[in-house]
Amino acid sequence: MYSAELMMLVGNFLHYISRFLGGFIIGFARIWQISLVTLSIVPLIALAGGIYAYITIGLIAKVRKSYVKAGQIAEEVIGNVRTVQAFAGEEKAVRSYIDALRKTYQYGRKAGLAKGLGLGTLHCVLFLSWALLVWYTSIIVHKNIANGADAFTTMLNVVISGLSLGMAAPDVSSFLRATAAAYPIFEMIDRSTSSKTSSKSAKKLEKVDGHIEFKDVCFKYPSRPDVTIFDKFCLDIPSGKIVALVGGSGSGKSTWLRQQIGLVNQEPSLFAASIRENILYGKDDATLEEITRAAKLSEALSFINNLPDGFETQEAASSRGDPSLGPTLGRSPSMKYSGELSHTRSNLGASFRSDKDSIIRAGADALEPMGTKNVSLRRLYSMVGPDWIYGVVGTIGAFAAGSLMPLFALGVTQALVAYYMDWDTTRHEVKKIAILFCCGAVISVIVYSIEHFSFGIMGERLTLRVREMMFSAILRNEIGWFDDFNNTSSMLASRLESDATLLRTIVVDRSTILLHNVGLVVTSFVIAFILNWRITLVVIATYPLIISGHISEKLFMKGYGGNLSKAYLKANMLAAEAVSNIRTVAAFCAETKILDLYARELVEPSRNSFTRGQIAGVFYGICQFFIFSSYGLALWYGSVLMEKELAGFKSGTKWQHLCFEILDRKTQVVGDIGEELKNVEGTIDFRGVQFSYPSRPDTLIFKDFDLRVRSGKSMALVGQSGSGKSSVISLILRFYDPSAGKVMIDGEFLWTPYVNMFRSFAGKNQ
């Protein structure tokens, strides 16, 4: 993981966590009951996250171990590419490399499924908590503990807190990967070495004459504890004497002292530095005269002087140099050891190329590539062509997962409207919303698992395929290509891992996020246009400002101060070369010098990262300003529309619902259906009538009411207000129907004839 990405993830994580805490603080200050109920869900979220973290860390650690093993094979093969090509062993080397990567594929696939289940479970718990919250808030409103507005704002605060916790979950998964990668690093840092080369408490010899004596020495290499090298070995070498150690390979000739010994390895190595700096590894304080004398004694001075930059000529890393130049003559040691010189005696001139096109000059420009070719997106995505089925399934899962959040927002707004309705309606609406949230909880587990499992398989297969292709392509190159400073074994092994990982990040990981956001945006726009297209258009008008702020931030993080990865390449190369040639470093006691060089290579990238982060933070602040300004604009414009009655709570769906409710309602009194009346005498009978108004069903107007009005007779209905006098007329005119009993005209039921025809025979005075 690059430091810039980790820096952004830490910032995002702290942003979401502070929002989570702030939401709960405001919630407890407003209505503590709602916040307390929501807070009870947090342990479940923590438990789900803990299980997810435990499983993921274990799988990622196994993936890292497999990658390390494969990387060791790759670096070893590339470092000995001459031997590999000499014996036509390219195909065998590629097979060994791929076999080491296959375990990584298996672990990576399981890690993708674990990530999907983990994130799905987190969102599942969030949806269930929201269902509980919507229901409990309705109880708070119904019992008049708080009004709908206060209850909704409190609920919204704690809901945003839960959302923030969910948005922080992907950052947690990134931290888990970083933790798994950091474990072997800290394990190495904390390891106590048995060889205290830098210890200041050890005894320092004032003068070394060079008399060496071995007395009953027993020795085994730590990597091969079962193989005895020396068993009570004795040897005496007087000062100034030349002693030749003769024996078969592995008999112990190379096992020797350091500090005052000039060591010449069987395969002497030169570091990625100038000729002068390589000689100085033998003696830190050597003057130019001593350096020149060392080169002259090793018969290398003549061709060094013919090089364009002389002693400042930059040497390609891992080159094989003259065995006795810097190591021995630079220090003028009391003892000099040469291991099997006849085995691999090489000419220094073969290492320092005199061709101007091959010499790499010291400086920052050495890291610049000869040319960068732009790769089309079509070719980029063609790399995942064989795994298209996983891409299709993962796309469906990502789109569905992104669509869940807008549907949640719609449910919350429906809950707000329900809180202002009568209790029966509120209870019915809240029940419906809670059921929908529970369904969303189940769906989130399914779609997140499908998304990350499918893209996890596709990503691992892509990484495996790209690494195989890159490794094969590297081994196909001619030997001269490996002499280039940019094509050292350590740098190629590093690129083999980083380039494949970067390609996976672009093609798979970033595409997953993009598809997830596409589902979110499309669903949000559809819902927004349905609810109120005017406000939606106004908010969309602010998008160019928001998007430009995001783009400025990303471009700045990418381009300011140059590409940090190039700056870190030199430090990585130095570290890799030092580790691969650790015997040479230890022989010259150059550990401190290597560490100082490595630290100096990290200073400039660190400084650029800090400056770039500060300025990128300003762009992020501007982007947030635009976002919150768009919120304010939407609220203001919404109030204007409400004032003009062009919008309201749930305006679009509300009026559509009322319109179709009126159109679809079947009236209980149909005026044009019934028998035709030919003659009406006017005798009216009420027999056992029971009646109450539909708007007041609990208030009984008539109970077993009987009345007879003969034709041609006048009758006065007398009683106090509300006793039912006008109700008699309403029943006769069939404004209402009785709930029990009969109202008859001339011995016929009143609802038998046409209502409109009957009313035409009646007269009413208000």
PDB file of C-alpha atoms in Angstrom, residues 47-59 114 118 172-173 176:
ATOM      1  CA  LEU A  47     -18.754  -7.910  16.959  1.00  0.00           C
ATOM      2  CA  ALA A  48     -19.431  -8.312  13.237  1.00  0.00           C
ATOM      3  CA  GLY A  49     -16.440  -6.112  12.428  1.00  0.00           C
ATOM      4  CA  GLY A  50     -14.204  -8.014  14.852  1.00  0.00           C
ATOM      5  CA  ILE A  51     -15.029 -11.405  13.348  1.00  0.00           C
ATOM      6  CA  TYR A  52     -14.526  -9.969   9.872  1.00  0.00           C
ATOM      7  CA  ALA A  53     -11.170  -8.476  10.896  1.00  0.00           C
ATOM      8  CA  TYR A  54      -9.953 -11.715  12.485  1.00  0.00           C
ATOM      9  CA  ILE A  55     -10.737 -13.827   9.427  1.00  0.00           C
ATOM     10  CA  THR A  56      -9.468 -11.255   6.937  1.00  0.00           C
ATOM     11  CA  ILE A  57      -6.141 -10.655   8.695  1.00  0.00           C
ATOM     12  CA  GLY A  58      -5.411 -14.382   8.728  1.00  0.00           C
ATOM     13  CA  LEU A  59      -6.163 -14.804   5.029  1.00  0.00           C
ATOM     14  CA  ALA A 114     -14.746 -12.953   3.686  1.00  0.00           C
ATOM     15  CA  GLY A 118     -18.049  -8.952   6.475  1.00  0.00           C
ATOM     16  CA  VAL A 172     -10.983  -0.730   8.044  1.00  0.00           C
ATOM     17  CA  SER A 173     -10.463  -3.487   5.460  1.00  0.00           C
ATOM     18  CA  LEU A 176      -6.387  -4.820   7.946  1.00  0.00           C
TER      19      LEU A 176
END
